[in-house]
Short mmCIF file of C-alpha atoms in Angstrom, two decimals:
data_model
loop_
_atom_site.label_atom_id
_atom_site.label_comp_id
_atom_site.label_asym_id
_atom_site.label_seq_id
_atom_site.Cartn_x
_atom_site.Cartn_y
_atom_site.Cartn_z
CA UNK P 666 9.18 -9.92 48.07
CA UNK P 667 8.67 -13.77 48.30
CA UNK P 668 4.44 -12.67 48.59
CA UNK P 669 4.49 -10.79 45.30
CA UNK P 670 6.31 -13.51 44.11
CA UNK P 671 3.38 -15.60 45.02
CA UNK P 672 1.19 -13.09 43.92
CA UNK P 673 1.99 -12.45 40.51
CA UNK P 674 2.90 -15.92 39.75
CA UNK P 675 -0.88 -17.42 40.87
CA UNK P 676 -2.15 -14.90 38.57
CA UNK P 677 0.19 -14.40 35.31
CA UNK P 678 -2.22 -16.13 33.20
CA UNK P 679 -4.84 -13.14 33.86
CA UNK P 680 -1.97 -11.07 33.72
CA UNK P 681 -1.16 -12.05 30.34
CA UNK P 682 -4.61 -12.83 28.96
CA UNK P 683 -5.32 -8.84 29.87
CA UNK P 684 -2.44 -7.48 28.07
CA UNK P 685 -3.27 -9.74 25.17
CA UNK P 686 -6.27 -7.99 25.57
CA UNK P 687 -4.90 -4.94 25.22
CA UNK P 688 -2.09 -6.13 22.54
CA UNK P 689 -5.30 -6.69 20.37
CA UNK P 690 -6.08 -3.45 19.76
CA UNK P 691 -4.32 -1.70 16.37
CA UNK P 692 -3.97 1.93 18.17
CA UNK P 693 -1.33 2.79 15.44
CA UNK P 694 -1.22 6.30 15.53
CA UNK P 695 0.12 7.33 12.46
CA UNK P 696 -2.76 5.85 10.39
CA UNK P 697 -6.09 8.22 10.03
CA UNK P 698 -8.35 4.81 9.98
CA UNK P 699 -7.21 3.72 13.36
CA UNK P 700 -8.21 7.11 15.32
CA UNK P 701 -11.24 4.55 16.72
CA UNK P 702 -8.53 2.10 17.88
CA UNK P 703 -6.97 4.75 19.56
CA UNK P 704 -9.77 6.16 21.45
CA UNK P 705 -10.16 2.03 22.30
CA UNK P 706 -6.87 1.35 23.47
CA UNK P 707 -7.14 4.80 25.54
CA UNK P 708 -10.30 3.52 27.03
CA UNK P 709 -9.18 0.04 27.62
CA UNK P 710 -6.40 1.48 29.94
CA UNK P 711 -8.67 3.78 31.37
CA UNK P 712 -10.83 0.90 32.83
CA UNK P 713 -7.64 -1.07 33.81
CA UNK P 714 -6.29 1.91 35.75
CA UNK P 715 -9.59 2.01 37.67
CA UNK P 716 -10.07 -1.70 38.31
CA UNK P 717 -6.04 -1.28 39.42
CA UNK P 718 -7.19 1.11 42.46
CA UNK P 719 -6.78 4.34 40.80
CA UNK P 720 -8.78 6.87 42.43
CA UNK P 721 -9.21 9.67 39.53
CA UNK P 722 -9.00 8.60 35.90
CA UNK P 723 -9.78 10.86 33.37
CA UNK P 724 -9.30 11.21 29.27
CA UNK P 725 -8.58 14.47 28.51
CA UNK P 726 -9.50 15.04 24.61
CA UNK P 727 -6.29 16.91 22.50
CA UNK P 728 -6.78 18.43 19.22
CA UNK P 729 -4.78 15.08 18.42
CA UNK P 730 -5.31 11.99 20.38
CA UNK P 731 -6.85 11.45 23.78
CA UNK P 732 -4.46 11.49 26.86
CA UNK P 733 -5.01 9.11 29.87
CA UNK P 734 -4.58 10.53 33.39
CA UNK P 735 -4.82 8.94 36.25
CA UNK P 736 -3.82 9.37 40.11
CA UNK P 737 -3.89 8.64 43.80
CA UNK P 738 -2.92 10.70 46.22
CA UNK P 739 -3.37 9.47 49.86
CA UNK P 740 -0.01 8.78 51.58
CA UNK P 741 0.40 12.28 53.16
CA UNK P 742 3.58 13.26 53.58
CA UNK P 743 5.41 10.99 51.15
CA UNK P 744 6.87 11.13 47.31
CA UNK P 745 4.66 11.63 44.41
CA UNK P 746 5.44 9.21 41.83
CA UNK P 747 4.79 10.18 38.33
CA UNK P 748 4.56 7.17 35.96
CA UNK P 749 4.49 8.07 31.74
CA UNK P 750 3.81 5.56 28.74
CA UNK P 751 2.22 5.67 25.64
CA UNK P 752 -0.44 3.43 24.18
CA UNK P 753 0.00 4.28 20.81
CA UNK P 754 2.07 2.01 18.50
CA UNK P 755 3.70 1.43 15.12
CA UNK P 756 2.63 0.83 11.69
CA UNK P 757 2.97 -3.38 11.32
CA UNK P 758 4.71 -3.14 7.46
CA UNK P 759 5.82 -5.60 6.38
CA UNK P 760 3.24 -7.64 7.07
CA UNK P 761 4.49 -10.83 5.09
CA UNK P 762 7.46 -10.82 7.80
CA UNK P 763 5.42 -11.65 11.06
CA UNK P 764 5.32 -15.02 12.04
CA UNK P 765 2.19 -14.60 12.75
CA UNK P 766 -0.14 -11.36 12.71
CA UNK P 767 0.62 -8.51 14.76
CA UNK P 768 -2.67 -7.55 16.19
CA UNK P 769 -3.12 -12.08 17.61
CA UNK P 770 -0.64 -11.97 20.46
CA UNK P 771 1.31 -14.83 20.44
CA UNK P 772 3.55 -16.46 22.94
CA UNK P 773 6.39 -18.43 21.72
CA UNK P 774 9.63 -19.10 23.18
CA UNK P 775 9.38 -17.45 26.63
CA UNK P 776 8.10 -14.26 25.04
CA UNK P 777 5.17 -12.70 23.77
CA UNK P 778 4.52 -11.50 20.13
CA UNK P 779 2.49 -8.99 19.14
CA UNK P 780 2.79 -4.90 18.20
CA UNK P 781 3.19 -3.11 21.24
CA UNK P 782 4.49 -5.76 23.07
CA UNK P 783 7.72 -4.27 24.13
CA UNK P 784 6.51 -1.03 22.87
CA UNK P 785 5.15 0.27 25.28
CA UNK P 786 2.54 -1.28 26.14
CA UNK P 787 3.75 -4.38 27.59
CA UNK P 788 6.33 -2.29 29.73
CA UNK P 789 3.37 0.00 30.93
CA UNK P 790 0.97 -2.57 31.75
CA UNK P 791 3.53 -3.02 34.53
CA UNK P 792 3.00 -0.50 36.29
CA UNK P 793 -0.71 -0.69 36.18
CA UNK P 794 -0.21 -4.39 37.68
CA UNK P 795 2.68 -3.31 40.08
CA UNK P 796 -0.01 -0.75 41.80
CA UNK P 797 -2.63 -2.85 41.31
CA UNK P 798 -0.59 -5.94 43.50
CA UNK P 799 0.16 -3.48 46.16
CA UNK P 800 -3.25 -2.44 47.02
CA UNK P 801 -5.01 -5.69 46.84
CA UNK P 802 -2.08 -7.19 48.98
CA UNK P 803 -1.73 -3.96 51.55
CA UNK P 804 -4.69 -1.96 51.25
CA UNK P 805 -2.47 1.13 50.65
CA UNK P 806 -0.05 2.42 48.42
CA UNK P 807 3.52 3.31 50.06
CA UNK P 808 4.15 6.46 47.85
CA UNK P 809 1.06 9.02 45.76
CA UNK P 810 1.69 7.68 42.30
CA UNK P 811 -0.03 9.28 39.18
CA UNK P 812 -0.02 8.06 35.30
CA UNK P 813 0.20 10.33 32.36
CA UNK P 814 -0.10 8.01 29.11
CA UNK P 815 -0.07 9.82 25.54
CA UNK P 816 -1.12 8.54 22.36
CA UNK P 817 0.95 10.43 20.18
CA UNK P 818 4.79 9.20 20.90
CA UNK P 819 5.09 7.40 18.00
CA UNK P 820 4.55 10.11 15.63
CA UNK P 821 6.66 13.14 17.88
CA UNK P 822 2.49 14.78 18.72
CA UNK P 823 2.25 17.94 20.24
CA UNK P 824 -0.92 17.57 22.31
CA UNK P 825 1.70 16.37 25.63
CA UNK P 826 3.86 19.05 25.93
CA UNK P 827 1.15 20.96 25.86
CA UNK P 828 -0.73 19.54 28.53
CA UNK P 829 2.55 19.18 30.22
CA UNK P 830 2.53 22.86 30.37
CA UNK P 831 -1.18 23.99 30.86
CA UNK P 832 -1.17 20.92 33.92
CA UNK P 833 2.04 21.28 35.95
CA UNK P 834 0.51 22.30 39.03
CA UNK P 835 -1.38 19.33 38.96
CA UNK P 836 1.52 17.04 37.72
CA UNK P 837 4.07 17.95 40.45
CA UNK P 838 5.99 15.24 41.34
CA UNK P 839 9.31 13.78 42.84
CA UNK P 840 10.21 11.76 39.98
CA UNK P 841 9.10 10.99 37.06
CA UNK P 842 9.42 7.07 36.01
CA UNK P 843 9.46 5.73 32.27
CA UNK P 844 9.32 2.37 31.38
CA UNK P 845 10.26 2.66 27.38
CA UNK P 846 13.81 1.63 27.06
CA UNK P 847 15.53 -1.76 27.58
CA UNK P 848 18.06 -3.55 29.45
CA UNK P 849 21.93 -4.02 28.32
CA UNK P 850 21.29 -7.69 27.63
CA UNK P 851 19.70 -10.80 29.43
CA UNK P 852 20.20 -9.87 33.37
CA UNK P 853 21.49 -6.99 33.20
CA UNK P 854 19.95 -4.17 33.81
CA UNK P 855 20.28 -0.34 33.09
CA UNK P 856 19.05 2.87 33.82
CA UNK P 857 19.42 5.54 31.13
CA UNK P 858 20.49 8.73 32.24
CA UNK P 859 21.13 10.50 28.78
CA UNK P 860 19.02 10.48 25.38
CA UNK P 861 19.84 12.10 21.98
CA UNK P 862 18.03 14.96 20.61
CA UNK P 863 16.57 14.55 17.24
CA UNK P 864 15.57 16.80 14.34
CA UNK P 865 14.31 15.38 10.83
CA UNK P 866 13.81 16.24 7.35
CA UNK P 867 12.49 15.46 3.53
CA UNK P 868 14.07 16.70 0.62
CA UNK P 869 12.47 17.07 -2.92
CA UNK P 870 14.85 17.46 -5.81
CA UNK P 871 13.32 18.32 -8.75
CA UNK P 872 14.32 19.40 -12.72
CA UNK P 873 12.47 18.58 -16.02
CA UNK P 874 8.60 19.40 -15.96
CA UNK P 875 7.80 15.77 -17.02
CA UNK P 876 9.71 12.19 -16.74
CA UNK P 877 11.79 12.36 -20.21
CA UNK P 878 13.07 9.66 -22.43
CA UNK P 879 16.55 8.57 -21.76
CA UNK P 880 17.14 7.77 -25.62
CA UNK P 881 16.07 11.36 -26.63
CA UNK P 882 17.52 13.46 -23.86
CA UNK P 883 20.01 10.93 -21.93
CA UNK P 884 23.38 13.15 -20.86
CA UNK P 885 22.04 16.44 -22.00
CA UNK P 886 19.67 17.22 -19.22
CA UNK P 887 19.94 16.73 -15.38
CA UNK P 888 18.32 13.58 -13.79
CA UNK P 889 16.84 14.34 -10.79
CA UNK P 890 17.88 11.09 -9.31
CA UNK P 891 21.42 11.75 -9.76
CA UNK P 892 21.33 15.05 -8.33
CA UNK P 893 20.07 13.42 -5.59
CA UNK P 894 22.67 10.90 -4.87
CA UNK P 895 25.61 12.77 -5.58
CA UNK P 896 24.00 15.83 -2.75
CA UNK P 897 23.03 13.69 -0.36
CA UNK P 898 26.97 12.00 -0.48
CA UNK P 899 28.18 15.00 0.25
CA UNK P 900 26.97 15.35 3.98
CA UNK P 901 29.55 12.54 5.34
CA UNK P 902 33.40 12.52 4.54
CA UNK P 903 34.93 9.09 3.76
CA UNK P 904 36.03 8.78 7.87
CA UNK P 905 32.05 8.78 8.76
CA UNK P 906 32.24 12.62 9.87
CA UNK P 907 29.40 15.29 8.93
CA UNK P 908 30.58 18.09 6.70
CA UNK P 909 27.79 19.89 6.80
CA UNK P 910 29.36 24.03 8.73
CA UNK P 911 28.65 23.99 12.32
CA UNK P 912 27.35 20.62 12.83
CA UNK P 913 29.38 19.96 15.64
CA UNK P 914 28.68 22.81 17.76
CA UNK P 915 27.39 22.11 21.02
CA UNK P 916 28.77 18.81 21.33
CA UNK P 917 30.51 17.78 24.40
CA UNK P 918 33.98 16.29 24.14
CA UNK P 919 33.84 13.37 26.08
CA UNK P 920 36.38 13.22 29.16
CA UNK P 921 38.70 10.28 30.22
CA UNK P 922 35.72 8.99 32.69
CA UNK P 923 33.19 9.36 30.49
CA UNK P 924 34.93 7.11 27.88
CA UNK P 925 35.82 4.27 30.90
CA UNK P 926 32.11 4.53 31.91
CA UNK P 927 31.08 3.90 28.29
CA UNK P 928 33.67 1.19 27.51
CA UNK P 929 32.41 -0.61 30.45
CA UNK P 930 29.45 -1.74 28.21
CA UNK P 931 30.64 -1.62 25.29
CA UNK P 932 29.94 -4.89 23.04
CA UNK P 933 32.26 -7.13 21.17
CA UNK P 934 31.97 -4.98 18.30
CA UNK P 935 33.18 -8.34 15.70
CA UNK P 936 30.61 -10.47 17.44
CA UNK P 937 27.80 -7.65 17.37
CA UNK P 938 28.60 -7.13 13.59
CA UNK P 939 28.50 -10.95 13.19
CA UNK P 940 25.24 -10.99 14.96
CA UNK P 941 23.73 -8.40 12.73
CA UNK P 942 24.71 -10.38 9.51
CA UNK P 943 27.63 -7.69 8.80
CA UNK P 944 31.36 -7.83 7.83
CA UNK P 945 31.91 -4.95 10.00
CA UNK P 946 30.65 -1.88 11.88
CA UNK P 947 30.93 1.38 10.38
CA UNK P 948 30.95 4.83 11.94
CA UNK P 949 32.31 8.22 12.98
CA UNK P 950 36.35 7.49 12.87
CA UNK P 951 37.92 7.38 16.31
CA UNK P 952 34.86 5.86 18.53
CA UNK P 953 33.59 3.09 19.28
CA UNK P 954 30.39 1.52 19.33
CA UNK P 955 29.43 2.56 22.38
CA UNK P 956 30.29 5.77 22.14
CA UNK P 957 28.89 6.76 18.74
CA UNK P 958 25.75 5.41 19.62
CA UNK P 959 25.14 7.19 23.03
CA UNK P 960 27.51 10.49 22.80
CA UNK P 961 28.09 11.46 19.63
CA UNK P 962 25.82 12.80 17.15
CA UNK P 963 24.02 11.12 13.60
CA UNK P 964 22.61 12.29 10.28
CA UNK P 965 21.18 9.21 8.55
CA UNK P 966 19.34 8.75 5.68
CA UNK P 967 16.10 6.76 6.58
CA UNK P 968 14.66 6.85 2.90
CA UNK P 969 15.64 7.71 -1.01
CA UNK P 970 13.19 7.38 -3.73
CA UNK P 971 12.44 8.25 -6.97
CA UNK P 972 11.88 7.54 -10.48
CA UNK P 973 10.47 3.66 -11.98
CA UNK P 974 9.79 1.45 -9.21
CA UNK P 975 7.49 -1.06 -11.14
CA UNK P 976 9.11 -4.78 -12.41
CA UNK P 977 11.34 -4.57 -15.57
CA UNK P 978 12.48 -1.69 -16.86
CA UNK P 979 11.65 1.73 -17.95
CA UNK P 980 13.84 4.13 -19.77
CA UNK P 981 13.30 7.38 -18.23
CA UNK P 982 15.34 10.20 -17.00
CA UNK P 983 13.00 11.14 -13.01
CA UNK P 984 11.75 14.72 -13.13
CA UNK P 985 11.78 14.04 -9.26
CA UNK P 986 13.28 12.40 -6.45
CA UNK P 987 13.24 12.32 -2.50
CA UNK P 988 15.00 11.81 0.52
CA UNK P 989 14.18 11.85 4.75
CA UNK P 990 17.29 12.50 6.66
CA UNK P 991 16.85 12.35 10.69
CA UNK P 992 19.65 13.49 12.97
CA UNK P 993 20.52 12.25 16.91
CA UNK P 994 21.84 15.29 18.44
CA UNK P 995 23.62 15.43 22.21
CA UNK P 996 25.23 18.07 24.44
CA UNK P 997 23.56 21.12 23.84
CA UNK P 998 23.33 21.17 19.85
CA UNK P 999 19.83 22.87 18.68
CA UNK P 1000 17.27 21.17 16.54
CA UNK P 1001 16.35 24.06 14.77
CA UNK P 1002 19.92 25.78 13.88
CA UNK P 1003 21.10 21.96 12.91
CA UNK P 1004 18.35 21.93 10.76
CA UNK P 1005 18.90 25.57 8.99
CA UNK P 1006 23.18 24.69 8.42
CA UNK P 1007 21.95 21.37 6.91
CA UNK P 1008 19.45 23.75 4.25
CA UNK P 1009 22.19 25.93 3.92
CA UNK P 1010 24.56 23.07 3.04
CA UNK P 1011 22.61 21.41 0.75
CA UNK P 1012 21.93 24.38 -1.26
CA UNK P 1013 25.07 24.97 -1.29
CA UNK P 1014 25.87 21.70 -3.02
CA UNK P 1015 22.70 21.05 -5.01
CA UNK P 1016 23.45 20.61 -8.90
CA UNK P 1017 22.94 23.36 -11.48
CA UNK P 1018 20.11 22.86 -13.11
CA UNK P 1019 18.17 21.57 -10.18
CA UNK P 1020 15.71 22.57 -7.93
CA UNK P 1021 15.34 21.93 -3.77
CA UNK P 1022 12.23 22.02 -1.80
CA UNK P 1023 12.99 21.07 1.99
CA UNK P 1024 10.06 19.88 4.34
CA UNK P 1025 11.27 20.31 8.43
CA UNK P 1026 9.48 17.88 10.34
CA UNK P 1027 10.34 16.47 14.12
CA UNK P 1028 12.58 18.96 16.39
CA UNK P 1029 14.02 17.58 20.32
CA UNK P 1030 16.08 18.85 22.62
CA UNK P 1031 18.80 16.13 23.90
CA UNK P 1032 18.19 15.30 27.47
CA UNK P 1033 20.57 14.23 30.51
CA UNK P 1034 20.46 13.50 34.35
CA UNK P 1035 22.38 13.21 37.02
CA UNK P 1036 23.01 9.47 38.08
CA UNK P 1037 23.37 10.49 42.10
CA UNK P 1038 20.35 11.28 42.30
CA UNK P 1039 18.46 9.51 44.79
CA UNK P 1040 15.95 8.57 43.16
CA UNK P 1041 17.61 6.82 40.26
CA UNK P 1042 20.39 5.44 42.87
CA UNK P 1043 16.70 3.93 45.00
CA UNK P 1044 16.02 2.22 40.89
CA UNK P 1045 19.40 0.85 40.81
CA UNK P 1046 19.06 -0.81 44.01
CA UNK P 1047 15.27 -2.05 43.26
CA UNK P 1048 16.62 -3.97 39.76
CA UNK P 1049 19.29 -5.31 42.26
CA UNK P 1050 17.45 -7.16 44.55
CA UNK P 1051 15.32 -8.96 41.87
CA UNK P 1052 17.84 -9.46 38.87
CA UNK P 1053 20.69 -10.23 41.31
CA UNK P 1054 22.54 -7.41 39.65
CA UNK P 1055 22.92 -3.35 40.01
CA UNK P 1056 21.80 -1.95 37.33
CA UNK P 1057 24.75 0.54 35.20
CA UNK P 1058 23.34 3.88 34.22
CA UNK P 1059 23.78 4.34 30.34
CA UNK P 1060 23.51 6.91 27.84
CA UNK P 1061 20.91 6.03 24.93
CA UNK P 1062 21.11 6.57 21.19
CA UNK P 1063 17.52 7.05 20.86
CA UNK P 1064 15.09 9.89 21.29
CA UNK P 1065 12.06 9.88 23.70
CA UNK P 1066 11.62 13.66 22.97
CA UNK P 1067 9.03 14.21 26.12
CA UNK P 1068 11.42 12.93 28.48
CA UNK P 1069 13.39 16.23 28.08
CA UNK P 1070 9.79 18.40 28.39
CA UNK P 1071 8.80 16.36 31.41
CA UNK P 1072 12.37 17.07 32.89
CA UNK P 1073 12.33 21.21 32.05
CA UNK P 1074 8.56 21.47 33.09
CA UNK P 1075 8.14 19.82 36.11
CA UNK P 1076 11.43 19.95 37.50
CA UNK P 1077 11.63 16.46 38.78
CA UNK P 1078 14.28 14.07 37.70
CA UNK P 1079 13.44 11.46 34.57
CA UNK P 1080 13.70 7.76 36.15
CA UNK P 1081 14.57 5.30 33.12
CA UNK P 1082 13.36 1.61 34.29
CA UNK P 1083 13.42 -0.30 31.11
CA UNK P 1084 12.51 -3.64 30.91
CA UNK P 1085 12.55 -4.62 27.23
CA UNK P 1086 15.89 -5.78 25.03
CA UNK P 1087 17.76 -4.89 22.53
CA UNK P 1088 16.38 -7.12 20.30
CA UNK P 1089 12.79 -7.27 20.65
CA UNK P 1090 12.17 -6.04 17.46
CA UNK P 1091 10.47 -2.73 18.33
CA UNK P 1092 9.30 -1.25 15.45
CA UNK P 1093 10.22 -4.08 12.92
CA UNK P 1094 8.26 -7.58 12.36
CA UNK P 1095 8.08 -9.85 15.18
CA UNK P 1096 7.99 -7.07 17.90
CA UNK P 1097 8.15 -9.22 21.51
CA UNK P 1098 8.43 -8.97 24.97
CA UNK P 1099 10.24 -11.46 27.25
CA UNK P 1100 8.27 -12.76 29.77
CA UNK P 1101 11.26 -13.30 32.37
CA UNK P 1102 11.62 -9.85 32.65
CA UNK P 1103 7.84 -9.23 32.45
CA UNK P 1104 7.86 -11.13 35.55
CA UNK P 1105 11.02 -9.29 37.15
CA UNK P 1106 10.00 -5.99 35.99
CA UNK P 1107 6.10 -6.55 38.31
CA UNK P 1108 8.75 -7.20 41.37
CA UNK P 1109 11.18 -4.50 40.59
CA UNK P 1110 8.60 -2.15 40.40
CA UNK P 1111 6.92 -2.92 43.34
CA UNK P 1112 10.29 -3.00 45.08
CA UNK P 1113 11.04 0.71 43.92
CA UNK P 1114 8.10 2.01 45.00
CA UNK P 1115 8.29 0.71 48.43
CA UNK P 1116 11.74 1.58 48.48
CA UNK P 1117 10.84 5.71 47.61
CA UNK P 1118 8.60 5.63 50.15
CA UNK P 1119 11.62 6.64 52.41
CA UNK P 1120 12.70 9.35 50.03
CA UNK P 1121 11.88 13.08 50.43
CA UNK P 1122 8.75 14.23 49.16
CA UNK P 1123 8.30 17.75 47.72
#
């Protein structure tokens, strides 16, 4: 390794002046006015898959937004590599809290600031550069290795399980690699082998035909925003548990090594409550951190809105008020049937004199793998040689909802190589990347694909 660490190092300025490059372009794609910026960031990686060595590189158009394949296939006889990312990101809001704006990357502080940076693109951009080291330093790549980047993650898109479906012929693989999740802490690094489902809604509760006038009809007619409140309070008892019929179903009960594998990483829950700015944690009653956060299941509220929002005050009774609720589902629990007991439950509970409209929105399956595996084991020992440490295979609390559709299509197993932390802000202000483990992550990933050379190809 001591020539790629000679490699990369004469040449991490480029490196990082490219993905600046790339960092500069606002492919948020959950905004209408950036569907140019996304057809530029697509293009942008298209170019820097073919300067990497790529053979074929192609953007396939979607009836949403363009999807970035690329692949070489000439070492005969070995594994097949699959490598998925997306290139789309987050909207920046609030602006007022970056340091300084999201679209200028920035380095700071050993890391690099900019939307995207941890998410995803500055965890993809290592594999282009991993592939792109080993040909200019071999010649040849050790394993066929493809790339199948989306544009759609961050709003749950359809167009890649459908291509997913119409293309597995030609996306047949031995493993499937995705670099979009993060390490425990600082050195040490993990490979996730489990991922909550999700499923998501918005409620609407309305009553009067008009905003009315709290002096004239105050306590004789229902307020939307109160119906509201007191519904929504009734999917959690006061021990953190969802009331809503049949919530639990499908959800594994965790066994005695299950819960010592999970403890093994589990934080100091006063200092990570400290470090958050809290008093305490709060959760489901009999779990810890650890656990509720990788093996049992949510239902949050991510939003509640209604009535006067302006400055000062204005004395109305809200003919209207809203909600989004998203759930993290495990085991085998169903997006769809969660979804239908949590209708049936708030109906159930809504106020007289009220009225519910209920919008479904994002649906996932929960996905898990099997940690022998060899080609997750072959990870493990790839982090271990450059971090100094094996990585621990973890379940996540978050959803990557294509992992599961890459794992039911094409058979393969999912390999989890995360390089980002906890704390990189992904999705908030500030969003970074740390450019220690940008610099481990080019070695470990060159080490792991020399290292699956040896594996059995399909």
């Amino acid at each position: 390794m001591s020539d790629y660490k000679t490699y990369f190092a004469e040449r991490r300025d480029q490196h990082l002046n490219e993905l600046k490059e790339w960092l500069s372009i606002p492919s948020i794609s959950a905004l209408s006015e950036h569907k140019g910026d996304i057809l530029a960031s697509a293009k942008w990686l298209a170019d820097a898959l073919t300067r990497a060595g790529m053979e074929t590189v192609e953007i396939h158009e979607t009836e949403g937004h363009p999807i970035v394949y690329a692949e070489r296939m000439k070492a005969p006889g070995k594994p097949t590599i699959l490598i998925y990312g997306h290139y789309d990101v987050q909207p920046v809001d609030p602006l007022n809290l970056w340091t300084t704006p999201p679209f200028e990357p920035n380095i700071r502080d050993g890391k690099i600031f900019a939307r995207g940076a941890t998410d995803d693109k500055g965890q993809l951009f290592l594999h282009v550069k991993a592939v792109e080291a080993i040909l200019r330093q071999e010649g040849k790549l050790p394993v066929n290795v493809k790339f199948v980047v989306e544009g759609e993650e961050e709003i749950a898109g359809v167009s890649l399980p459908k291509f997913l479906e119409e293309n597995s012929e030609k996306l047949k693989c031995d493993a499937v690699v995705i670099s979009d999740s993060s390490l425990l802490e600082p050195g040490k690094p993990s490979i996730c082998t489990g991922l909550r489902g999700l499923c998501s809604l918005e409620i609407t509760v309305t009553t009067a035909r008009t905003d009315l006038h709290s002096g004239l009809y105050g306590g004789a007619v229902p307020n939307a925003l109160h119906a509201l409140t007191s519904l929504v309070a009734t999917l959690h008892d006061e021990k953190g548990r969802v009331t809503v019929e049949g919530f639990y179903e499908g959800v594994p009960t965790l066994t005695d090594l299950e819960k010592q594998d999970l403890a093994s990483y589990n934080p100091d829950e006063k200092k990570l409550a400290a470090d958050l700015g809290l008093d305490t944690l709060y959760g489901e009653e009999g779990y810890t951190f650890t656990e509720r956060t990788g093996a049992r299941p949510t239902l949050e509220l991510n939003g509640v809105w209604g009535g006067f929002q302006g400055e000062g005050t204005k004395t109305v009774i809200p003919k209207e008020a809203h909600a989004k609720i998203t759930c993290r589902l495990v085991g085998t629990q169903d997006p769809q049937r969660t979804l239908d007991r949590i209708d049936a439950h708030l109906y159930k509970h809504l106020q007289p004199g009220a009225k519910l409209h209920i919008q479904h929105i994002e649906r996932a399956n929960a996905f898990t793998c099997d940690p022998s595996d060899r080609m997750l084991q072959l990870a493990a020992d790839a982090y271990e040689e450059v971090y100094g440490t094996r990585a621990v295979f973890t379940k996540d609390g978050g959803s990557i909802p294509v992992v599961a559709t890459f794992s039911s299509v094409l058979k393969s197993p999912v390999v989890m190589m995360g390089f980002g932390l906890p704390d990189e802000n992904l999705h908030a202000p500030d969003e970074h990347f740390s450019l220690d483990n940008f610099d481990k992550g080019l070695l470990t990933l060159v080490n792991y694909l020399h290292k699956t050379a040896g594996a059995s190809a399909v």
